[in-house]
PDB file of C-alpha atoms in Angstrom:
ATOM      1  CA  UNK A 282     104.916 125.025  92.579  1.00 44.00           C
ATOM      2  CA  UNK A 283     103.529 127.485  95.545  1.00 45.00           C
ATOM      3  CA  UNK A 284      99.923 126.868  93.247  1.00 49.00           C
ATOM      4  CA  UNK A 285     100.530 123.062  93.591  1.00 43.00           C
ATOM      5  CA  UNK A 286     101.134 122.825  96.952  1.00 41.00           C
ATOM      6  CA  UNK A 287      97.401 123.079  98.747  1.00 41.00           C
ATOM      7  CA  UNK A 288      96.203 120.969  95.917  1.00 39.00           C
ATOM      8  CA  UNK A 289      99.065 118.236  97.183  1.00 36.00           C
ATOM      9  CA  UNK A 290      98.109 118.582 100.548  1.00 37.00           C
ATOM     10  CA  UNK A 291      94.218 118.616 100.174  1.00 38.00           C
ATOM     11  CA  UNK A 292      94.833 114.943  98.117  1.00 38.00           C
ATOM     12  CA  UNK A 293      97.178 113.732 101.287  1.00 40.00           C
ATOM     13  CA  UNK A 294      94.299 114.207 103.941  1.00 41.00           C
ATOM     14  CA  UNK A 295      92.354 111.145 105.014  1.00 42.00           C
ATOM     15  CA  UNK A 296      89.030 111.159 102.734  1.00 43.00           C
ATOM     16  CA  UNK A 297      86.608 110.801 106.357  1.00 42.00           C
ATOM     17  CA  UNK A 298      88.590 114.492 107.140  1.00 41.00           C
ATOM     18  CA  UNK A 299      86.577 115.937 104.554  1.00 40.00           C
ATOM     19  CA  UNK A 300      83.303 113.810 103.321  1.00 43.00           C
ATOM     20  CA  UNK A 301      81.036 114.761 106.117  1.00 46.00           C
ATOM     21  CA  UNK A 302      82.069 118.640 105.631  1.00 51.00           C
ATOM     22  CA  UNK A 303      81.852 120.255 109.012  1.00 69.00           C
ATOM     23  CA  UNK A 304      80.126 117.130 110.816  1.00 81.00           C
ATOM     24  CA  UNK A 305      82.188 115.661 113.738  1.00 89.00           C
ATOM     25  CA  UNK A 306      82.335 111.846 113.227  1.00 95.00           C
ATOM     26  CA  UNK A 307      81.806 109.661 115.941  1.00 95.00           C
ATOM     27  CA  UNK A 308      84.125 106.748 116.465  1.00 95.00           C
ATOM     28  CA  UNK A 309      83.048 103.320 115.233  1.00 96.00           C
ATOM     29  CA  UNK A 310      84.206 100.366 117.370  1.00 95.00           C
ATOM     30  CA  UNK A 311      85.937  97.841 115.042  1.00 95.00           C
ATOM     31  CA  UNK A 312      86.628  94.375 115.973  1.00 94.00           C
ATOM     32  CA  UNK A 313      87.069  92.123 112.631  1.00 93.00           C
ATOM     33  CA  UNK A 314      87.994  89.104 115.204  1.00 92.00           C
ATOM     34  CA  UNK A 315      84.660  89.664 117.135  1.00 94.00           C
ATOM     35  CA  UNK A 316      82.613  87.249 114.946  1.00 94.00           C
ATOM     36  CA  UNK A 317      79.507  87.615 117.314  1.00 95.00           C
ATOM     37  CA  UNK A 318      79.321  90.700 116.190  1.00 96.00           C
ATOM     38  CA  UNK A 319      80.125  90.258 112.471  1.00 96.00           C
ATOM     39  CA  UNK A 320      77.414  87.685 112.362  1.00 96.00           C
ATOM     40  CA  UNK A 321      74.830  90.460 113.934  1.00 97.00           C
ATOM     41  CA  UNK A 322      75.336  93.172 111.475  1.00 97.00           C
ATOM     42  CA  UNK A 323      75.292  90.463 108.688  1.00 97.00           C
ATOM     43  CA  UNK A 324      71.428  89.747 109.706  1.00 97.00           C
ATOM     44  CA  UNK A 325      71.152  93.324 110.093  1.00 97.00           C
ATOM     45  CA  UNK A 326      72.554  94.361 106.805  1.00 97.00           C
ATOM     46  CA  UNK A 327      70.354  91.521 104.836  1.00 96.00           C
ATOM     47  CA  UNK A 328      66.921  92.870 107.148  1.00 95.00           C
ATOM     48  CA  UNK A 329      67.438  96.509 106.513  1.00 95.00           C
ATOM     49  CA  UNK A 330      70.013  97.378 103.530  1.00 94.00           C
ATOM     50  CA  UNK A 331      70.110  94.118 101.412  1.00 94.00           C
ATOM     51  CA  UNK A 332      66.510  94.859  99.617  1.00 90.00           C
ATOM     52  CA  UNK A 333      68.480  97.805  98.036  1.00 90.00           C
ATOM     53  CA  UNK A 334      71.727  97.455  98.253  1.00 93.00           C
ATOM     54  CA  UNK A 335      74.131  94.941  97.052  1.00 94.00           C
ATOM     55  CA  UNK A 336      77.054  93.126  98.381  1.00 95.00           C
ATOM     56  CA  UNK A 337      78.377  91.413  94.936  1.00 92.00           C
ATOM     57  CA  UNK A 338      81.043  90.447  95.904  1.00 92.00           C
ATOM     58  CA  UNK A 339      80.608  87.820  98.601  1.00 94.00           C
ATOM     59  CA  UNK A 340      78.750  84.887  98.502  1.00 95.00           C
ATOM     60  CA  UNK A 341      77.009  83.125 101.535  1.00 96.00           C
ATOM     61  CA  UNK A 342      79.820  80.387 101.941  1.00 96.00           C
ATOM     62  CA  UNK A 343      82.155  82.386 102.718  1.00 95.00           C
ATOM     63  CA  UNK A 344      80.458  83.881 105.865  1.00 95.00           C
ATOM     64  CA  UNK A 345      80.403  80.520 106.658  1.00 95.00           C
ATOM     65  CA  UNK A 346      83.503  79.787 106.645  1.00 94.00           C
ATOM     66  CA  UNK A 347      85.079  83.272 107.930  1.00 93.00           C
ATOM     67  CA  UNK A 348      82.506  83.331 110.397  1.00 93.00           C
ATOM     68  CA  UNK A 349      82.999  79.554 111.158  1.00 92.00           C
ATOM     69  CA  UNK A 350      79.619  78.854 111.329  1.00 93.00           C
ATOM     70  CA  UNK A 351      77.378  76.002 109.684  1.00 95.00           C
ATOM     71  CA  UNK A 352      76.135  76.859 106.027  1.00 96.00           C
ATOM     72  CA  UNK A 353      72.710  75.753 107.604  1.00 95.00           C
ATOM     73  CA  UNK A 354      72.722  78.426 109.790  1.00 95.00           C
ATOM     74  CA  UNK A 355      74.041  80.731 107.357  1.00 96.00           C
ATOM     75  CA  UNK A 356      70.851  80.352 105.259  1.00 95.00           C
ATOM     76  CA  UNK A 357      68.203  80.266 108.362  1.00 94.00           C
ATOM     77  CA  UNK A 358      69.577  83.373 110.350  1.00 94.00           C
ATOM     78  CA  UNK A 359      71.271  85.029 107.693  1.00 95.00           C
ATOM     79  CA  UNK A 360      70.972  85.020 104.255  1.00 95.00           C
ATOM     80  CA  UNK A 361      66.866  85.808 102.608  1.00 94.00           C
ATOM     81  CA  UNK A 362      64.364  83.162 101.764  1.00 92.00           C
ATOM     82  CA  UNK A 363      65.354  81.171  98.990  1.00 91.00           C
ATOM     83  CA  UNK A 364      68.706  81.920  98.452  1.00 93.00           C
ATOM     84  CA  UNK A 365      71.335  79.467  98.391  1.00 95.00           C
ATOM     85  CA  UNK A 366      75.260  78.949 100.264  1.00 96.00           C
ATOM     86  CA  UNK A 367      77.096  79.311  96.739  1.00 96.00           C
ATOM     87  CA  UNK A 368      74.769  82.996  96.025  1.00 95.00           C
ATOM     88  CA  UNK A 369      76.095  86.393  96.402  1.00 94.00           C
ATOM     89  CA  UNK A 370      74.529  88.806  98.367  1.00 95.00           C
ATOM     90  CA  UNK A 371      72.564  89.876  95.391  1.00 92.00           C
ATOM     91  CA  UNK A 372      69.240  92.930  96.098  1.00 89.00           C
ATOM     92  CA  UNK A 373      66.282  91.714  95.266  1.00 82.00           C
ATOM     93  CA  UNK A 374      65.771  95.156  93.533  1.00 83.00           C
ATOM     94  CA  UNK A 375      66.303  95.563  89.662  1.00 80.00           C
ATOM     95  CA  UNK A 376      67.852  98.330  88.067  1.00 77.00           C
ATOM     96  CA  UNK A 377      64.868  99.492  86.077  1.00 77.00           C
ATOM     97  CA  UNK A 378      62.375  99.695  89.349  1.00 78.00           C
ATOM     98  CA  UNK A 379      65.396 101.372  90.794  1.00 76.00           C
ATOM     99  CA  UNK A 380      65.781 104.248  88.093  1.00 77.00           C
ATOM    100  CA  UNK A 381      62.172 104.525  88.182  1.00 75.00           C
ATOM    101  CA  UNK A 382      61.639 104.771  92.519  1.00 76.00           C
ATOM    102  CA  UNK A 383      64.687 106.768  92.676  1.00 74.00           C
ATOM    103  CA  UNK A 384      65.942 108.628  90.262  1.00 76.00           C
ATOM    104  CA  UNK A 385      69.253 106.174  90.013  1.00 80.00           C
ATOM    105  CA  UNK A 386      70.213 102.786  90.991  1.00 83.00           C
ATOM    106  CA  UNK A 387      71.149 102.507  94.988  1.00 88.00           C
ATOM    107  CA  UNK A 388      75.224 101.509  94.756  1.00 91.00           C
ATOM    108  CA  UNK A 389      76.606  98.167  95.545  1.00 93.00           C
ATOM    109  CA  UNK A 390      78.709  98.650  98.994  1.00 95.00           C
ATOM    110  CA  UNK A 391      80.792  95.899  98.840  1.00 94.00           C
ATOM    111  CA  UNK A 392      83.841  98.403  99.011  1.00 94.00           C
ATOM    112  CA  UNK A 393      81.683 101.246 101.008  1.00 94.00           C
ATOM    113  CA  UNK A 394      83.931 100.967 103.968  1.00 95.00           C
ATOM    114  CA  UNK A 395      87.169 101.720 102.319  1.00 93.00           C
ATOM    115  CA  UNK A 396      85.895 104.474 100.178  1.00 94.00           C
ATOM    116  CA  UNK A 397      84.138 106.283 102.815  1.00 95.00           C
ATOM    117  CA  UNK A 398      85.698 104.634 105.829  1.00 95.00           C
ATOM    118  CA  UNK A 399      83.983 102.820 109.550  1.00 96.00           C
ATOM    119  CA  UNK A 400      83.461 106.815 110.987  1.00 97.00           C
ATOM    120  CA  UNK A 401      81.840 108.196 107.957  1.00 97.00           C
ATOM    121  CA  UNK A 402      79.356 105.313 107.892  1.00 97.00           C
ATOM    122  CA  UNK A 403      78.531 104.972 111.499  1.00 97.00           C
ATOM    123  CA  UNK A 404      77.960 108.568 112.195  1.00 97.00           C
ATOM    124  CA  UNK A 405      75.747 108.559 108.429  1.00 97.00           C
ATOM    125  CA  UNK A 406      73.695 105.770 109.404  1.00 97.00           C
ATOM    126  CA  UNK A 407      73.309 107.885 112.809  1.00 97.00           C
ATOM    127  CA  UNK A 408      72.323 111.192 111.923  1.00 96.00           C
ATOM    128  CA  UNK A 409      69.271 111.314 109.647  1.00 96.00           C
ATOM    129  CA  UNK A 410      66.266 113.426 110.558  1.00 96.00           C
ATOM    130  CA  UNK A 411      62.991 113.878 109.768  1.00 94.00           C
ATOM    131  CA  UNK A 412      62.381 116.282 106.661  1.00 93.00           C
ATOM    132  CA  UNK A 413      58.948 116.799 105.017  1.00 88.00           C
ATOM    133  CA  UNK A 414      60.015 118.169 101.966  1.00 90.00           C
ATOM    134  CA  UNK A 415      62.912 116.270 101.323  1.00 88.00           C
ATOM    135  CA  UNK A 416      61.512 113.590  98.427  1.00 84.00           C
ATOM    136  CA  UNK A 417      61.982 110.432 100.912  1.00 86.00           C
ATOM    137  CA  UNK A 418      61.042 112.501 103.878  1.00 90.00           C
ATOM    138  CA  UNK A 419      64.065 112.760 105.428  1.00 94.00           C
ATOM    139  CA  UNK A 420      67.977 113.940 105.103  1.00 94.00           C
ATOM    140  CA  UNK A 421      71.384 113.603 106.638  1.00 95.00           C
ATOM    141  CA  UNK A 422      73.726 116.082 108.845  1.00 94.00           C
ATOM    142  CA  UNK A 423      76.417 113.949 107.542  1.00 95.00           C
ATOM    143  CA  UNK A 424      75.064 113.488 103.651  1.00 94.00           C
ATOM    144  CA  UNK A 425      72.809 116.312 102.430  1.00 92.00           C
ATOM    145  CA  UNK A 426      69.790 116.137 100.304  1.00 90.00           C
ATOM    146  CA  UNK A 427      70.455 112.562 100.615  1.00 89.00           C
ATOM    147  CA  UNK A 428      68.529 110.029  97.963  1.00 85.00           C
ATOM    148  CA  UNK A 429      68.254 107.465 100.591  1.00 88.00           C
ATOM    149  CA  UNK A 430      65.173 107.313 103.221  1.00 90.00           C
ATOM    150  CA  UNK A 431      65.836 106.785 106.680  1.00 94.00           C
ATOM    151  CA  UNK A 432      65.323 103.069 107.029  1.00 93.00           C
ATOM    152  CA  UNK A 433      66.353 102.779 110.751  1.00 96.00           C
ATOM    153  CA  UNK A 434      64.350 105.330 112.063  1.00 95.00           C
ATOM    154  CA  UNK A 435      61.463 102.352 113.782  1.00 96.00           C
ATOM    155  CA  UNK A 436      65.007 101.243 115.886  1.00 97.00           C
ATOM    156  CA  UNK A 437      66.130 104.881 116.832  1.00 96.00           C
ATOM    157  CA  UNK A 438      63.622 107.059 116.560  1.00 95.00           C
ATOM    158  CA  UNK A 439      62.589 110.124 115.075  1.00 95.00           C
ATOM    159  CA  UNK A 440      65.116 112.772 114.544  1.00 95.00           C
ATOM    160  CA  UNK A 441      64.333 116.547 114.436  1.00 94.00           C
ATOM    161  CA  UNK A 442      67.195 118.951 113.944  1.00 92.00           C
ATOM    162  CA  UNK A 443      67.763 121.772 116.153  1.00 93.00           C
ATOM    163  CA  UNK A 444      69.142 125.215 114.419  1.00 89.00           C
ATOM    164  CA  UNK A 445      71.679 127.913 116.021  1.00 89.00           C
ATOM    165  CA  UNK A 446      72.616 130.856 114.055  1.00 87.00           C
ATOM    166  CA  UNK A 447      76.346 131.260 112.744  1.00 86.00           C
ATOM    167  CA  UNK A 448      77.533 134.458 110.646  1.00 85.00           C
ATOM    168  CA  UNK A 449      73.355 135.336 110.134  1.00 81.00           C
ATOM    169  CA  UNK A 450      72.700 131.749 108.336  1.00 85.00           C
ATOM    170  CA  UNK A 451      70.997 129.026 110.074  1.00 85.00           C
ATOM    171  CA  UNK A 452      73.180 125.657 110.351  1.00 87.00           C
ATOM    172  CA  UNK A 453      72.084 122.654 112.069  1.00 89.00           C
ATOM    173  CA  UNK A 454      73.687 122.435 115.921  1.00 87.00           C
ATOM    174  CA  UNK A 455      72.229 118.885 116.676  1.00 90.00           C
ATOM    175  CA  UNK A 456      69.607 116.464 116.676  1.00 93.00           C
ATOM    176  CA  UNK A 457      66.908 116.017 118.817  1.00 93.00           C
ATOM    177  CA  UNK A 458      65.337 112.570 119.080  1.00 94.00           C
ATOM    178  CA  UNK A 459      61.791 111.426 120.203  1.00 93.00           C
ATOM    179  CA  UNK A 460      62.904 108.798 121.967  1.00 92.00           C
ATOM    180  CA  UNK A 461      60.023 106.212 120.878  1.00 94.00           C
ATOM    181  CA  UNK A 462      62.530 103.967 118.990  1.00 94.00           C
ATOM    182  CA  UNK A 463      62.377 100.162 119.413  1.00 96.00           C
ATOM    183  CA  UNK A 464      66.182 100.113 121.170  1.00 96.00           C
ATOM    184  CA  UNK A 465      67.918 102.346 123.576  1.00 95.00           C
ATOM    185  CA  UNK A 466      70.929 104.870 122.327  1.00 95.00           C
ATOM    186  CA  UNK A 467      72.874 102.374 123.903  1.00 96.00           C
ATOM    187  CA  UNK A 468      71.195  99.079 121.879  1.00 97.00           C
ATOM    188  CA  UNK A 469      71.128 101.333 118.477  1.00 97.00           C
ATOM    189  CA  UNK A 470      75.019 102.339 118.734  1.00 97.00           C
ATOM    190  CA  UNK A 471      75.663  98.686 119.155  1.00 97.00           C
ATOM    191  CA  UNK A 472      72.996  97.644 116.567  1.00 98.00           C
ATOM    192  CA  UNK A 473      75.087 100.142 113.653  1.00 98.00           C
ATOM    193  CA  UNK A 474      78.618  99.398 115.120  1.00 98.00           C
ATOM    194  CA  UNK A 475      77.767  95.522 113.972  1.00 98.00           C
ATOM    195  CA  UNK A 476      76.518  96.654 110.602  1.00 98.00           C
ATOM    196  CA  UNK A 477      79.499  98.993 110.006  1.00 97.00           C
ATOM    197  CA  UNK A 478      81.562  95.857 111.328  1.00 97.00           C
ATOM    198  CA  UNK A 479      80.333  93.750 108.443  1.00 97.00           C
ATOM    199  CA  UNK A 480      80.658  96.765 106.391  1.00 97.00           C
ATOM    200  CA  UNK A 481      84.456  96.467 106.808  1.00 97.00           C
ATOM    201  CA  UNK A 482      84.670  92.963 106.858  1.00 96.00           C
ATOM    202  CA  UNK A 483      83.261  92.541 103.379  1.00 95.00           C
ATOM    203  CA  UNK A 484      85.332  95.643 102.014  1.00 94.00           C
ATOM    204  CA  UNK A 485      88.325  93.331 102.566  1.00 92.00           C
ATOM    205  CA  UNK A 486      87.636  89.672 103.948  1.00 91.00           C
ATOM    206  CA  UNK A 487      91.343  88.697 104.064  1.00 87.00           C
ATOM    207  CA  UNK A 488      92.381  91.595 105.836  1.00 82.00           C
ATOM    208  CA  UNK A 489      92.735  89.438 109.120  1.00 74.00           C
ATOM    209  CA  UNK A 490      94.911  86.902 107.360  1.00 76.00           C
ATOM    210  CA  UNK A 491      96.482  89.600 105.567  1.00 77.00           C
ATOM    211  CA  UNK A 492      97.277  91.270 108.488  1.00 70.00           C
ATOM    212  CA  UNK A 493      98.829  87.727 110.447  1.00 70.00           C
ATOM    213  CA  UNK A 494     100.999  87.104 107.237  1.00 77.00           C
ATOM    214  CA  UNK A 495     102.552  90.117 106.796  1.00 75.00           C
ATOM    215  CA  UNK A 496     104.436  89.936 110.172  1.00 79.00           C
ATOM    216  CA  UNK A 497     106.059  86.979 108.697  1.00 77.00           C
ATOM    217  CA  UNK A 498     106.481  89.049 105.689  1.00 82.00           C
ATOM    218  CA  UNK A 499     108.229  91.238 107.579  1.00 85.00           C
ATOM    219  CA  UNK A 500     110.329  88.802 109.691  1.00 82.00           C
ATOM    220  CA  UNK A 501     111.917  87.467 106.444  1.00 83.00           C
ATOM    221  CA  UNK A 502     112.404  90.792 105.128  1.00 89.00           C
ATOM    222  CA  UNK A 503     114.639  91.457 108.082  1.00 88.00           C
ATOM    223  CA  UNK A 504     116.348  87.721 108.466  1.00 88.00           C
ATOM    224  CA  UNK A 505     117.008  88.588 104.345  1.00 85.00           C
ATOM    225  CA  UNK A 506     119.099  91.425 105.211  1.00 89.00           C
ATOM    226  CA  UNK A 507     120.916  90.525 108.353  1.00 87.00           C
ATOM    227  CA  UNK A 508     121.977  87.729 106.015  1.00 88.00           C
ATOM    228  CA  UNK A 509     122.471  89.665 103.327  1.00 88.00           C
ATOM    229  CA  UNK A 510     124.501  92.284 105.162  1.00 85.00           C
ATOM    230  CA  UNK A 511     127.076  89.234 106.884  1.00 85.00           C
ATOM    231  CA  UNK A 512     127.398  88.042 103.548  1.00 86.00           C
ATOM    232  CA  UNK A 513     128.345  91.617 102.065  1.00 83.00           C
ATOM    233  CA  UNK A 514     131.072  92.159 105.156  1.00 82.00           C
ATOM    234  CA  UNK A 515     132.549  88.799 104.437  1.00 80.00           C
ATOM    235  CA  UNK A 516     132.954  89.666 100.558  1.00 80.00           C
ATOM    236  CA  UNK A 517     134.567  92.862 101.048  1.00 83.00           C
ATOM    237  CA  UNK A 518     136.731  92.050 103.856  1.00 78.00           C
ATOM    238  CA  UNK A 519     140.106  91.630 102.277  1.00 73.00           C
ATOM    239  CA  UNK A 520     139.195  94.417  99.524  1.00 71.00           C
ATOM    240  CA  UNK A 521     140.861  97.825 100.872  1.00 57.00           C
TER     241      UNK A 521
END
């Protein structure tokens, strides 16, 4: 029992405790009823992630309607050339050409955000630096020896990482940027809190209405058993 213990308590923690290792995360903003934003890191997410990654899941209609906006728009702003409302958000990318580029075939993310959780992606997407050796030419504080190359670095910057010595080994302390990125910190924090936004959103789309209906869930649950209880007292009255 005492040798099952740390194994029941190291299950119990949250899994963004552990999956960055001694990285910090940073705090993503999440808003699922902000659909200005949701809309954002949907065009962001098709520009930058969609030519690799996957989204099976959902289908372009139903951004439209979540995101109550017209299924015209959906195609012009959102979703690539030549795709149509009733797709899903498929990468252009085939498995073979992926095993062959990269050694394995990038993962769909449709359920990224509940596996990994809004931090761990936010502060991932933030902290990759520029590495010469590595085979795409750069790595992560968050995600070592990372498969992935950095493919926001033209919006942020280049990242360098800065060493301090801990019990004689070298660890990384932070990163350094250049500070020739297209956007600001400020505009590049916003730009990945919208993608991570998506993220979530398409981990769970009815998590809104989920969220609305279980108060009257709850309500019923509790009307139930006032009811319930009356009807118990009334039974039993006359039985001593």
């Amino acid at each position: 029992m005492k040798n099952l213990l740390p194994t029941l308590l190291f299950l119990l923690l949250p899994l963004n405790v552990y999956a960055a290792g001694d990285v910090e995360l940073q705090s993503a903003d999440i808003d699922l009823t902000d659909r200005q934003s949701l809309e954002r890191g949907a065009e962001h997410y098709v520009t930058y992630c969609l030519g690799c990654h996957a989204i099976k899941y959902i289908r372009y209609l139903r951004i439209s309607r979540d995101f109550d906006i017209p299924e015209t728009e959906v195609l012009n702003k959102i979703a690539p050339i030549g795709a149509g409302i009733y797709d899903k958000m498929e990468s252009a990318m085939n498995a073979h050409d992926a095993k062959k580029w990269f050694g394995t075939e990038p993962p769909d993310l449709s359920l990224v955000a509940r596996s990994r959780g809004a931090d761990w992606i936010y502060t991932y997407l933030k902290s990759f630096y520029t590495e010469a050796k590595a085979p795409m030419g750069a790595n992560n504080t968050v995600f070592p020896d990372v498969g992935m190359p950095n493919m926001l670095w033209q919006l942020q910057g280049e990242q360098t990482p800065v060493f301090k010595m801990v019990d004689k080994k070298q660890i990384i302390d932070h990163l350094s940027n250049d500070g020739q990125g297209k956007l600001s910190e400020k505009e590049f924090d916003q730009f990945v809190n919208d993608l991570v936004n998506f993220l979530v959103y398409t981990s769970e789309p009815a998590q809104l209405e989920r969220e609305s209906m279980g108060k009257y869930v709850l309500f019923f649950i509790l009307m139930f058993l006032a009811i319930a209880y009356l009807l118990k007292k009334e039974y039993w009255k006359d039985v001593h």
